[in-house]
Coordinates of C-alpha atoms and ligand atoms in Angstrom, one line a residue:
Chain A
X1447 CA 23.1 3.0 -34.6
X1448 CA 21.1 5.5 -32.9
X1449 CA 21.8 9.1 -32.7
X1450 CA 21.4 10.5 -28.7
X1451 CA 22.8 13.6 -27.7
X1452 CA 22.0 15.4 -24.4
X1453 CA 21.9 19.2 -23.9
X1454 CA 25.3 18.9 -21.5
X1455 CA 27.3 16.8 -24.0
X1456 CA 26.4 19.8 -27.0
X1457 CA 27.4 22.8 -24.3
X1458 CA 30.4 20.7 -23.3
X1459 CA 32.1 20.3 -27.0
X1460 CA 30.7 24.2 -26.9
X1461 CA 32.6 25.0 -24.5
X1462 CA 35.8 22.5 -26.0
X1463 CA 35.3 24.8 -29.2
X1464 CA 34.7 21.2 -30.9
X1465 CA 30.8 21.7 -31.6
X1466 CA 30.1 21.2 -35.3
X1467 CA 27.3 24.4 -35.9
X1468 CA 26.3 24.5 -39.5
X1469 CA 22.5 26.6 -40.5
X1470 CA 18.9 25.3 -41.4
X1471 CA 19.7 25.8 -44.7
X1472 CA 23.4 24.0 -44.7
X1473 CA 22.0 21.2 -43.2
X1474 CA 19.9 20.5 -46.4
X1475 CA 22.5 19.7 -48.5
X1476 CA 24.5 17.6 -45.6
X1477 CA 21.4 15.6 -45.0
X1478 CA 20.9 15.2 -49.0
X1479 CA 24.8 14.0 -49.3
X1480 CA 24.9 11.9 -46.2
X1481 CA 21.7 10.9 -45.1
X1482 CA 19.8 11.6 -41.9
X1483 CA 22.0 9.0 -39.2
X1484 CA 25.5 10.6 -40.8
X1485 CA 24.5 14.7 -40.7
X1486 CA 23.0 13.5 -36.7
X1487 CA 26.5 12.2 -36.0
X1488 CA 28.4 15.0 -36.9
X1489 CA 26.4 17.8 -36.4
X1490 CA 25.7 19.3 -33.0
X1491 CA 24.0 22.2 -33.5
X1492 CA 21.6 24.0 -36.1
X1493 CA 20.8 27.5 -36.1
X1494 CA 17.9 29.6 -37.6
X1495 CA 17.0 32.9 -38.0
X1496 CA 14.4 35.0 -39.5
X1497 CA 14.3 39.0 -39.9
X1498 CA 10.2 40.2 -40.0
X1499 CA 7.5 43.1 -38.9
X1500 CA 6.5 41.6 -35.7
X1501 CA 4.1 44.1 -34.2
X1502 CA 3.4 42.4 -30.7
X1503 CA 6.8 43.9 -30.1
X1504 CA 7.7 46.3 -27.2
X1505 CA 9.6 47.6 -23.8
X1506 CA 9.3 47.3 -20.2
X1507 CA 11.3 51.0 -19.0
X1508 CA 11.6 51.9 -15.3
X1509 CA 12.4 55.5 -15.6
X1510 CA 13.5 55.8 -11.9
X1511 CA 12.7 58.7 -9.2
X1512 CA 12.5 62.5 -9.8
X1513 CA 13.2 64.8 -7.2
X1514 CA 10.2 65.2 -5.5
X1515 CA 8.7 62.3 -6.7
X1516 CA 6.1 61.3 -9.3
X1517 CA 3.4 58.2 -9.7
X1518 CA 3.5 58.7 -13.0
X1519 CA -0.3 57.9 -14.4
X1520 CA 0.2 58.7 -18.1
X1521 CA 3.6 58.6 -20.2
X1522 CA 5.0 60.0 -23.7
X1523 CA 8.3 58.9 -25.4
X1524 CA 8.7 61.4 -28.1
X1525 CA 4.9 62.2 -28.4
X1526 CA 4.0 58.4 -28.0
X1527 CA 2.1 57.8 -25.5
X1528 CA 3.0 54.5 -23.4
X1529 CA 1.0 52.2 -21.0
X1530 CA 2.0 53.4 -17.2
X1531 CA -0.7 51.7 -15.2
X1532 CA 1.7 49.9 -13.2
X1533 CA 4.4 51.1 -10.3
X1534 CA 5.0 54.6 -10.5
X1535 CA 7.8 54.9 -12.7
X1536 CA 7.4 51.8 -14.7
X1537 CA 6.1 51.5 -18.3
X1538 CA 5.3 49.6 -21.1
X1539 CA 5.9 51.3 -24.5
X1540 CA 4.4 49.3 -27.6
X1541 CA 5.5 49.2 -31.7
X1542 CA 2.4 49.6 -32.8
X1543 CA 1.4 52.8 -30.8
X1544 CA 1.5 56.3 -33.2
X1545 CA 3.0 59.7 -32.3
X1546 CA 0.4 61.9 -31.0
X1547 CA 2.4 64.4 -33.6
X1548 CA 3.7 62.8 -36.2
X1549 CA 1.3 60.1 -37.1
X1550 CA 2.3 57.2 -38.8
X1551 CA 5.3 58.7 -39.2
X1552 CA 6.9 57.4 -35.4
X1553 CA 5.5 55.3 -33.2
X1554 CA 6.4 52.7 -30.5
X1555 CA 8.8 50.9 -32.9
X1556 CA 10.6 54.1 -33.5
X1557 CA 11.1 55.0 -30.1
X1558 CA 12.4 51.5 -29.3
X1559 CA 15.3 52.1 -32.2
X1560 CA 16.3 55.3 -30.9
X1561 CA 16.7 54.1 -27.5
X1562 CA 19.0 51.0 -28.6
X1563 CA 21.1 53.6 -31.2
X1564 CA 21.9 55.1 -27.8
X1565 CA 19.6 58.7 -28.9
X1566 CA 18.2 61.3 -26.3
X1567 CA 14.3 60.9 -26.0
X1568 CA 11.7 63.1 -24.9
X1569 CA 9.7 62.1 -21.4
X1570 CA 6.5 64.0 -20.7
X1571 CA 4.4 62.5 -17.6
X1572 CA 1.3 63.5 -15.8
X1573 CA 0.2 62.2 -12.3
X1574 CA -2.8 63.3 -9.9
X1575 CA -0.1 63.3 -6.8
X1576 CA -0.3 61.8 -4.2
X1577 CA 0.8 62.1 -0.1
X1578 CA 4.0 59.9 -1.3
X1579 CA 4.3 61.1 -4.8
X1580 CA 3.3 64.6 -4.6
X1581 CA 4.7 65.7 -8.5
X1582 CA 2.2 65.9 -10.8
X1583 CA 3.8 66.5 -14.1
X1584 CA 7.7 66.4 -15.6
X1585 CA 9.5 66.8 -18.6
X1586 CA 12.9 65.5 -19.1
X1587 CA 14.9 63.2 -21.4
X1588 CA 16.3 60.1 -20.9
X1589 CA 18.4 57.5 -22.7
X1590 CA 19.3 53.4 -22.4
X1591 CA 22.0 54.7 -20.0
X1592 CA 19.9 57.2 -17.6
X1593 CA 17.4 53.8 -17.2
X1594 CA 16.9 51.5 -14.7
X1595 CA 16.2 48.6 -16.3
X1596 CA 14.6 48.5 -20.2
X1597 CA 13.8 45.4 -22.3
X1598 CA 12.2 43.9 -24.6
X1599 CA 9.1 41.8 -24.0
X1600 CA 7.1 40.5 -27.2
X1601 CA 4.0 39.1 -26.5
X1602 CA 4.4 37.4 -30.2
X1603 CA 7.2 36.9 -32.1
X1604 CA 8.5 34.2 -34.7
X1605 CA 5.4 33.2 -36.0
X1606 CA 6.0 29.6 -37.3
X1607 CA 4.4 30.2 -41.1
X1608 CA 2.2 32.9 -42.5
X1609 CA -0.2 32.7 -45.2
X1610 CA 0.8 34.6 -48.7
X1611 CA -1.6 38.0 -49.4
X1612 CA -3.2 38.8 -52.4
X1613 CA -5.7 41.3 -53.6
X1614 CA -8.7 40.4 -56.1
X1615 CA -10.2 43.4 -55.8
X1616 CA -10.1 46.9 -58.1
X1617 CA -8.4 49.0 -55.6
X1618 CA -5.0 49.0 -54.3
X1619 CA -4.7 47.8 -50.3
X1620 CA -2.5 48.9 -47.8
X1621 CA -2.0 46.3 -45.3
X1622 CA 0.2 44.6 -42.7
X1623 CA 1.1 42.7 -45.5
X1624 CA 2.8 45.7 -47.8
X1625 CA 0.9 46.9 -50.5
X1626 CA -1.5 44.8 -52.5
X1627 CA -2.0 45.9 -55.9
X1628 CA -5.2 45.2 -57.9
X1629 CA -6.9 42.1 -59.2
X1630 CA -3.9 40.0 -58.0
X1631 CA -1.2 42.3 -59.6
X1632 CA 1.0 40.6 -56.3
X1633 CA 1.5 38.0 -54.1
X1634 CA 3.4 38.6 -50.5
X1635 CA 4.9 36.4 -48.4
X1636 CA 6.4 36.2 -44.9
X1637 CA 8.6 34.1 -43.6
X1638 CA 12.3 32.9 -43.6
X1639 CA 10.9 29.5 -44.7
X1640 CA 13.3 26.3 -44.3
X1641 CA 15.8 28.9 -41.9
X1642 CA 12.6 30.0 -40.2
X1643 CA 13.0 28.9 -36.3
X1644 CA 9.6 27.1 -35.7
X1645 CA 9.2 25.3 -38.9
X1646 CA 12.3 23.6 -38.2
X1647 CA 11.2 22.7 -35.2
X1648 CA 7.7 21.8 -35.9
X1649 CA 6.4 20.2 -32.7
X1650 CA 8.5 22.6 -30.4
X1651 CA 10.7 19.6 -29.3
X1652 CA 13.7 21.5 -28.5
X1653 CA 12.0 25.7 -28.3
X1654 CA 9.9 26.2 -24.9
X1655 CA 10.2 28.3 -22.1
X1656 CA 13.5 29.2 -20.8
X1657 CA 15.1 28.5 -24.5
X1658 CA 18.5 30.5 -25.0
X1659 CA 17.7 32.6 -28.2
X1660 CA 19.5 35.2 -30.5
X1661 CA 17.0 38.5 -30.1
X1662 CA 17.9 41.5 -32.2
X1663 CA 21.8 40.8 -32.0
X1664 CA 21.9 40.0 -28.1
X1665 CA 21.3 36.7 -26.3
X1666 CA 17.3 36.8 -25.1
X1667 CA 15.2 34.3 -24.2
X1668 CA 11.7 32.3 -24.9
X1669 CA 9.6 33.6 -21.8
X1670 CA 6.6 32.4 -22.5
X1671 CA 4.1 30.7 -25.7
X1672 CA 3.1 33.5 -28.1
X1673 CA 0.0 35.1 -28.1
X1674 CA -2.4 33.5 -30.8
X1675 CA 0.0 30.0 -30.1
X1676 CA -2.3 27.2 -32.4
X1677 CA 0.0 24.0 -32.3
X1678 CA -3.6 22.1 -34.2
X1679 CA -3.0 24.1 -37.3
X1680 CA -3.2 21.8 -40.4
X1681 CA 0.0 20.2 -40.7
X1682 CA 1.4 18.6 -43.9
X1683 CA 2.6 14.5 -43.3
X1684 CA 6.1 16.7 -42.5
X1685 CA 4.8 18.2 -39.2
X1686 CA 5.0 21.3 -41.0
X1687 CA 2.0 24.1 -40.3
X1688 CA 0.1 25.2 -43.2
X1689 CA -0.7 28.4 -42.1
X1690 CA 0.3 30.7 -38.8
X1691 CA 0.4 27.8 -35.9
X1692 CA 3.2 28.9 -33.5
X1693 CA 4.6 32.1 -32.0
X1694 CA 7.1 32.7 -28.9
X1695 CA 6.9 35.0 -26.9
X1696 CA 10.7 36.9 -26.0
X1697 CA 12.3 38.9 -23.6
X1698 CA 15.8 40.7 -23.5
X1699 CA 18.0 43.0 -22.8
X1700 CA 17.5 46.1 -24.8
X1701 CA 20.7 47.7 -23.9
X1702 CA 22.7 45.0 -25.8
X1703 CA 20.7 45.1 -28.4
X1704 CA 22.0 46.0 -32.4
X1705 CA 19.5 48.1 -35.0
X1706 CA 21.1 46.1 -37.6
X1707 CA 19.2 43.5 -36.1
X1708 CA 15.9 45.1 -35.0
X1709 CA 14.3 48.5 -37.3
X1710 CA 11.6 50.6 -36.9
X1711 CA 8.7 50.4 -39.9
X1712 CA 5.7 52.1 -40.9
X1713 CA 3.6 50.2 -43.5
X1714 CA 1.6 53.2 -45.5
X1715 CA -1.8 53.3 -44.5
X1716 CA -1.7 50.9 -41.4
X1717 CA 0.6 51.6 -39.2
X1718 CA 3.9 51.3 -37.3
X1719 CA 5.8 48.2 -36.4
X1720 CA 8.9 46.5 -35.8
X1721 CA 11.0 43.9 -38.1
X1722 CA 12.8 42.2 -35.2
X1723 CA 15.6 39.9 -35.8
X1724 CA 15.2 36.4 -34.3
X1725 CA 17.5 33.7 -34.2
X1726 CA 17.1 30.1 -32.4
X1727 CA 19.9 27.3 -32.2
X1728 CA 18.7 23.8 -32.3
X1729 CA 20.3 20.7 -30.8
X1730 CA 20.9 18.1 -32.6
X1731 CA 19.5 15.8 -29.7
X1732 CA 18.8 12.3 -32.5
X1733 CA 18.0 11.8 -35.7
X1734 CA 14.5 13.3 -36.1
X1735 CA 15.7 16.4 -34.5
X1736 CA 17.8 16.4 -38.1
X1737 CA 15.4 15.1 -40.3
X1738 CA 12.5 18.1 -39.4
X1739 CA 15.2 20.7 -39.5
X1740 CA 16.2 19.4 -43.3
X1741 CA 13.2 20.6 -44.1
X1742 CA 13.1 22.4 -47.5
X1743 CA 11.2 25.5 -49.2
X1744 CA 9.4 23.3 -51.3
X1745 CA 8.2 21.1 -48.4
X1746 CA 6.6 23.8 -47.1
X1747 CA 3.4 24.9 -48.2
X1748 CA 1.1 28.0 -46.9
X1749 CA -2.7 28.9 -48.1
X1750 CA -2.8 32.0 -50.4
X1751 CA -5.5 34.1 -48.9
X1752 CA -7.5 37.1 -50.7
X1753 CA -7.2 40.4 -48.1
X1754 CA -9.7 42.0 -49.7
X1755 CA -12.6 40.5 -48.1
X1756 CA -12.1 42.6 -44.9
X1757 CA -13.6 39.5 -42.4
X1758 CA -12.2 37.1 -39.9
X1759 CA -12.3 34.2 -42.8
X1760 CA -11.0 35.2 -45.8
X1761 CA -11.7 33.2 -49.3
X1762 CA -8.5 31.5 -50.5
X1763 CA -6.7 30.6 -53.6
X1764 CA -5.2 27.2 -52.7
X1765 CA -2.0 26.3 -51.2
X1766 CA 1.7 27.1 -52.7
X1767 CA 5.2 26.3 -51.1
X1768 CA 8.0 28.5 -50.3
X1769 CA 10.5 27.4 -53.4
X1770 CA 7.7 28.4 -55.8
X1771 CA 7.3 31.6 -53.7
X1772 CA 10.3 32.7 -54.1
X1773 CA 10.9 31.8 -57.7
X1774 CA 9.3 35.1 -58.2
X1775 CA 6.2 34.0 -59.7
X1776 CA 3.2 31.9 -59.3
X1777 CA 0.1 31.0 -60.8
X1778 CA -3.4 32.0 -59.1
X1779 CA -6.4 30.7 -61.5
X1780 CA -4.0 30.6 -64.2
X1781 CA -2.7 34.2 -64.1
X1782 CA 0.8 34.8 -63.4
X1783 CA 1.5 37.0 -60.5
X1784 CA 4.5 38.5 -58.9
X1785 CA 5.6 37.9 -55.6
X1786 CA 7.4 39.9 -53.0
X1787 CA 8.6 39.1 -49.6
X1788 CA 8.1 40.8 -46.8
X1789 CA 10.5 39.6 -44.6
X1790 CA 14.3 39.5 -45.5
X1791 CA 16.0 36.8 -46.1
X1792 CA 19.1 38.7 -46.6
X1793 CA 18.8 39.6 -42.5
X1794 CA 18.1 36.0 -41.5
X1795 CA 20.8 34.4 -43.1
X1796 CA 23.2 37.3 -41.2
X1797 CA 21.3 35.8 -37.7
X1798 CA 21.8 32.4 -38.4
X1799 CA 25.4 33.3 -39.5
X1800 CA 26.1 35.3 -36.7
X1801 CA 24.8 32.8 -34.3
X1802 CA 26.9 29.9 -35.9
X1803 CA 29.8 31.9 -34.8
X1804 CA 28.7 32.6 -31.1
X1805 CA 28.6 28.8 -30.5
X1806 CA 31.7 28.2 -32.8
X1807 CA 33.5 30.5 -30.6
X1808 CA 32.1 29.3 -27.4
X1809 CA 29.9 32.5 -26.5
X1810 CA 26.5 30.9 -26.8
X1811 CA 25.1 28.0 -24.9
X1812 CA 22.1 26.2 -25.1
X1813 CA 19.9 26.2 -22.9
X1814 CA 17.1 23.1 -22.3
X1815 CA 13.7 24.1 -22.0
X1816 CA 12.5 24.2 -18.4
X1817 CA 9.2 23.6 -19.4
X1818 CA 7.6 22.8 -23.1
X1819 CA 4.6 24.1 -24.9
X1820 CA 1.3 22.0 -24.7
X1821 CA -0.1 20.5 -28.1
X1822 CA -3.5 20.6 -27.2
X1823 CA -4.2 24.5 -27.1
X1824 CA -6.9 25.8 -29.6
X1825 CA -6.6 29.0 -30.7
X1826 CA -10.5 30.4 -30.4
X1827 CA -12.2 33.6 -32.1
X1828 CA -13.9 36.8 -30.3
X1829 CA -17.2 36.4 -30.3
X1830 CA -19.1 39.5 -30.1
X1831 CA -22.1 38.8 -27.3
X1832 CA -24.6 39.6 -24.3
X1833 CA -23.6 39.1 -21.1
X1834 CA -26.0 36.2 -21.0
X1835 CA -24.8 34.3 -24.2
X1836 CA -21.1 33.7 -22.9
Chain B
X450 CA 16.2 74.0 -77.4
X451 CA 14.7 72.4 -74.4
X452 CA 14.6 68.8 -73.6
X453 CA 12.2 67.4 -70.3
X454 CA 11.4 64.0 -69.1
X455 CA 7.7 63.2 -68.6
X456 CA 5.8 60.2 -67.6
X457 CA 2.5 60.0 -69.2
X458 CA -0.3 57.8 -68.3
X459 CA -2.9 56.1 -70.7
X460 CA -5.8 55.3 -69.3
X461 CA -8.1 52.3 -71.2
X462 CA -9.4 54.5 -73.4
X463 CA -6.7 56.9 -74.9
X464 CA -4.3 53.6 -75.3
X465 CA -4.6 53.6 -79.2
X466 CA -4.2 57.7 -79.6
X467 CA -1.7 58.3 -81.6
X468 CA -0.4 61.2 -79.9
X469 CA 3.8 61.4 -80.7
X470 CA 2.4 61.5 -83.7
X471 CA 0.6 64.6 -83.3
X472 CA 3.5 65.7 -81.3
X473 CA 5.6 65.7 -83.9
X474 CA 3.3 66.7 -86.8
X475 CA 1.5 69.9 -84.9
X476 CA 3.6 71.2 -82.0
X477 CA 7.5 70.3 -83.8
X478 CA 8.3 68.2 -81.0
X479 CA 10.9 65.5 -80.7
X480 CA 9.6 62.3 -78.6
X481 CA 12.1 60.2 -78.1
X482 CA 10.1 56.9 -75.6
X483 CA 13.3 56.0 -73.3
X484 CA 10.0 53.1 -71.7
X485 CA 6.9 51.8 -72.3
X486 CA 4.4 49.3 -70.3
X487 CA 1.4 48.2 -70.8
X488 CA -1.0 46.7 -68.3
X489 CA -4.7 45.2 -68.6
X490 CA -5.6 48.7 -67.4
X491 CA -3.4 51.3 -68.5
X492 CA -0.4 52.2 -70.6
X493 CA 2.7 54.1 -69.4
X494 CA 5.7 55.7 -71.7
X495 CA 8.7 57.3 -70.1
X496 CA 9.4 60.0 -73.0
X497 CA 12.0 62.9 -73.5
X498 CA 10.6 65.7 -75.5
X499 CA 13.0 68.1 -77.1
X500 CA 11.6 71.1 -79.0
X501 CA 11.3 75.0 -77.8
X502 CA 10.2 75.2 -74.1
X503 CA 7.2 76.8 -75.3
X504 CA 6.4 74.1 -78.1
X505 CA 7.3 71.9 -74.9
X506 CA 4.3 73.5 -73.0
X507 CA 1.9 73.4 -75.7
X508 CA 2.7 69.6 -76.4
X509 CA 1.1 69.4 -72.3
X510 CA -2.0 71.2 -72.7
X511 CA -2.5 69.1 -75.7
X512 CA -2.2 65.8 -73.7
X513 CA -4.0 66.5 -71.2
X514 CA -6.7 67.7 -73.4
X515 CA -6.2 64.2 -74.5
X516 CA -7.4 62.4 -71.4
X517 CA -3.8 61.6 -71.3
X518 CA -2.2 61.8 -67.9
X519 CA 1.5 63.6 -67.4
X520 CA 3.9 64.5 -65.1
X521 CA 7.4 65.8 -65.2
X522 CA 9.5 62.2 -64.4
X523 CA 11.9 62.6 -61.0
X524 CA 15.8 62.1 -62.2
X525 CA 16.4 58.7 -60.1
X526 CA 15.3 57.2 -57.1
X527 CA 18.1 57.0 -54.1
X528 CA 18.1 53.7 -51.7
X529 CA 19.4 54.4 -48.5
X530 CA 21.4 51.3 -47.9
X531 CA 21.5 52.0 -43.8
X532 CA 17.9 52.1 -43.6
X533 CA 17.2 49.2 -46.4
X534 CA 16.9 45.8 -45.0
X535 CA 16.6 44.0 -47.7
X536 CA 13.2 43.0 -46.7
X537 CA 11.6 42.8 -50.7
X538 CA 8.3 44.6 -50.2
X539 CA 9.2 47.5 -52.9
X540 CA 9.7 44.4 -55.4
X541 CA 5.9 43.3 -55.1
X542 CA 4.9 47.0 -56.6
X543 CA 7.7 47.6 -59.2
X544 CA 5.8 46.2 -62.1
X545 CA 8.9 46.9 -64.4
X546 CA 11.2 44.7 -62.7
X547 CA 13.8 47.5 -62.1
X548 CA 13.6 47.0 -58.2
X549 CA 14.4 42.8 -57.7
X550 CA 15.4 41.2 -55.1
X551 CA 16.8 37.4 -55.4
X552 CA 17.3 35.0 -56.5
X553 CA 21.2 34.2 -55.2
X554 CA 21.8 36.9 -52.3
X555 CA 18.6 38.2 -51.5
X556 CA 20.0 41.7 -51.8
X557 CA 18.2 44.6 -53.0
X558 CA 19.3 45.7 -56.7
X559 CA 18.0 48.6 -58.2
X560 CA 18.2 49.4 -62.4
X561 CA 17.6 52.8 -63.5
X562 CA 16.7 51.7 -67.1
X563 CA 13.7 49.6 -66.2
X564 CA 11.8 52.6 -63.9
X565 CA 9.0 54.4 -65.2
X566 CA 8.5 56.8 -62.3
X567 CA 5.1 55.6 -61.1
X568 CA 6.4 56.2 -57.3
X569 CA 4.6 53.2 -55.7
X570 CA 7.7 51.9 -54.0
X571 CA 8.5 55.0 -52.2
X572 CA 5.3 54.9 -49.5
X573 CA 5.7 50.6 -50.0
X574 CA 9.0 50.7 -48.7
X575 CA 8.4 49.8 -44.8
X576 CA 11.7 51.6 -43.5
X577 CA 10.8 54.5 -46.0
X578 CA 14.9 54.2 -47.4
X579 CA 13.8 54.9 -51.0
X580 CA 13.5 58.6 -51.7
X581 CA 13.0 60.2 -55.0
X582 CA 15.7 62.8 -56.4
X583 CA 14.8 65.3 -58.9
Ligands
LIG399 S1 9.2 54.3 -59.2 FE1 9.7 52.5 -58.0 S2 8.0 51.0 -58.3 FE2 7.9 52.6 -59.9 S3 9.1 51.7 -61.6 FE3 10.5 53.0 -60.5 S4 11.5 51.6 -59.0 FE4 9.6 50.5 -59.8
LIG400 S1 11.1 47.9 -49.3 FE1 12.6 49.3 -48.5 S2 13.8 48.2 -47.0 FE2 12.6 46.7 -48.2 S3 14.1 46.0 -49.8 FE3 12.8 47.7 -50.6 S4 14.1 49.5 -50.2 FE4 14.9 47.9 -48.9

């Protein structure tokens, strides 16, 4: 018999305390025991979670109005500068962006993680003044309590897979993918694999806009597709992407929002950038809802690409999954190389925990998407031109 | 007597040098090699050398002289477990294995024995929560 469960039948045995939540990674071994039609029967809900650097990570802050006051045309946080070409005391602070003191040291990413532990920071703003907002420069401090209003929006979060970096070159790399040692002395690797949101839900069935999500330790929300969203990635016969595919875009509140979930990084040589802590619950709306989220490390396979050719397409070594990954070694041209993650596992196992125990307890809902992502975008290039080649 | 812990680097060419035993023979010292490793492009030995602090100095100019690269080793590397999230990245430098990560709890464990001191995983670490102690 077949399997159908709607959205108000799940939030209603929520609600009851009766909804039978168990992880992406539980679910395995219930679908191994029992088979697919069983595990769809008595499970309701399945939650993910995954703990990464996601640089397309930042905050919306209104500051409000000093006394006089100010149209505020450039901002800095601590030193960092942030976008203010909107309303006059509205801003946009970004991970990614470096103290104007300290370097790589702070950035974006740190500011954000000292506004959510609650810390005092620095504003500087300059303005040219105007007949309304005649101020033309202030200096003050502010914290999540002096704001208006100050959340999180990520233009990219969650990417659904990510390819594995290696180095064949003589000299150590630093990139956005850790540090790279020579002539393939490593191998690293991002994602949360078979807990990762997206790749157990490859065809964004139940994740659109509107989706109810766990962001950094507070209830947020899918606002929009992610930036760089490729749905016509390669896809093994699971449905599973071999190689970036999807992203979400998230918003939410960054006053409820937990550092143990969400930390400021700075990857030597690159940059600044956020690990953010992600977490999406999936209904258990039939059977093939089940069978993609039983998907399993070693059913999942990524290209291992060489970041030493510094160009759009990079050379790569073949494809690996995640159960060899994170066996801690794998062969490239018969060499044995380490490998590392870069994301932790440890911290998405805590979100898909912790998220398990909102529903259990009846303090997380789910939420249908109001409108689902479209299969047909292609993800295109940047193609340097003339005005009259475009 | 004085007794200090140094890391020296072989490059390629100096691997096959016997230099403790010169240490030994000409400058009275007592090597004792607490690690070694060995790569396809250079050689590394954790050593404590005992002897007088002057025989001590001596025994450096004379490695260095060597081609032989030294520095005095840090006492033990400190992991700030409320910055640390567990994320892996040191693991993917730490050619000795005494940073690991895996394969149950995906928790961070950190073996003293097994570091040679080469300091890579102090700028890998993305939430900079390792710091050296000396
Ligand atoms: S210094 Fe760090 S990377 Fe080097 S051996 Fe010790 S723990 Fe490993
Ligand atoms: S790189 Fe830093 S944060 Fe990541 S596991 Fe190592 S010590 Fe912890």
């Amino acid at each position: 018999m077949a399997v159908k469960k709607t959205y108000e039948e799940i939030n209603e045995k929520i609600r009851r305390g009766e909804a039978v939540v168990v992880t992406a990674e539980e679910i395995i071994g219930i679908v191994n025991d029992e088979g697919v039609e069983k595990a769809a029967q008595k499970v309701d809900v399945i939650t993910t979670g995954t703990f990464g650097p996601m640089c397309s990570t930042g905050a919306f802050i209104n500051f409000g109005h000093s006394d006089p006051p100010i149209k505020m045309t450039k901002v800095w946080l601590n030193d960092v500068p942030a976008y203010a070409g909107l309303a006059a005391v509205d801003a946009y602070i970004g991970a990614t962006e470096l103290s104007e003191t300290q370097g790589m040291n702070y950035g974006g990413a740190y500011v954000i993680e000292d506004l959510i532990a609650g810390k005092n920071v620095k504003l500087e703003a300059e303005a040219y003044g105007t007949d309304c907002y005649p101020r033309k420069d202030i200096v003050t401090y502010i914290s999540k309590d002096t704001l208006n209003e100050v959340y999180l929006f990520n233009p990219r979060n969650a990417y659904q897979n990510y390819a594995v970096a290696v180095n064949s070159s003589a000299r150590m790399l630093y990139t956005y993918m850790g540090t790279l040692l020579p002539k393939l002395g490593n191998a690293t690797y991002c994602s949360a694999g078979q807990l990762s949101p997206l790749l157990n839900d490859p065809f964004y069935r139940t994740i659109g806009i509107g989706t109810r999500v766990f962001l950094a330790g507070m209830q947020g929300y899918v606002a929009w597709q992610g930036t760089q969203f490729n749905p016509q990635q390669t896809r093994s016969e699971n449905g599973v992407p071999i190689g970036t595919g999807g992203t979400l875009a998230l918003i939410g509140n960054l006053k409820d929002m937990n550092t143990e979930f969400i930390r400021a990084a700075t990857f030597h040589n690159y940059g600044t950038t956020m690990f953010v802590g992600v977490g999406i619950p999936i209904p258990v709306l039939d059977e093939d809802v089940v069978e993609k989220a039983s998907v399993s490390d070693k059913d999942i396979y990524t290209t291992i690409v060489d970041y030493s050719v510094p160009q759009r397409s990079k050379p790569n070594f073949g494809k690996v999954n995640y159960a060899e990954l994170r066996s801690g070694k794998i062969e490239i041209n018969g060499k044995t190389v380490r490998t590392a993650p870069i994301s932790s596992l440890n911290k998405a196992r805590k979100i898909a925990a912790t998220l398990k125990e909102w529903i259990k307890q009846g303090n997380f809902f789910l939420q249908q998407p109001v409108e689902n992502f479209s299969l047909d975008q292609t993800f295109k290039p940047l193609e340097i031109v003339t005005e009259e080649e475009i | 007597m004085a007794k200090k812990k140094f890391v020296l680097h072989f490059p390629e060419e100096s691997v096959e040098k016997p230099v403790t035993y010169h240490l030994v023979k000409d400058y009275n010292l007592i090597p004792n090699i607490l690690r070694a490793q060995i790569d396809e492009n250079e050689g590394t030995l954790v050593v404590d050398l005992q002897g007088s602090a002057e025989q001590i100095d001596r025994g450096v100019i004379f490695l260095k002289d060597q081609g032989v690269g030294i520095q005095e080793a840090i006492q033990d590397l400190v992991i700030n477990r409320d910055r640390c999230v567990d994320c892996g990245s040191c693991t993917g430098v730490c050619k000795p294995g005494a940073l690991a990560i895996g394969p149950d709890d995906w928790e961070l464990k950190f073996d003293l024995d097994k570091c040679i001191f080469c300091e890579l995983c102090i700028n890998t670490c993305p939430t900079r929560a390792i710091k050296v102690q000396f």
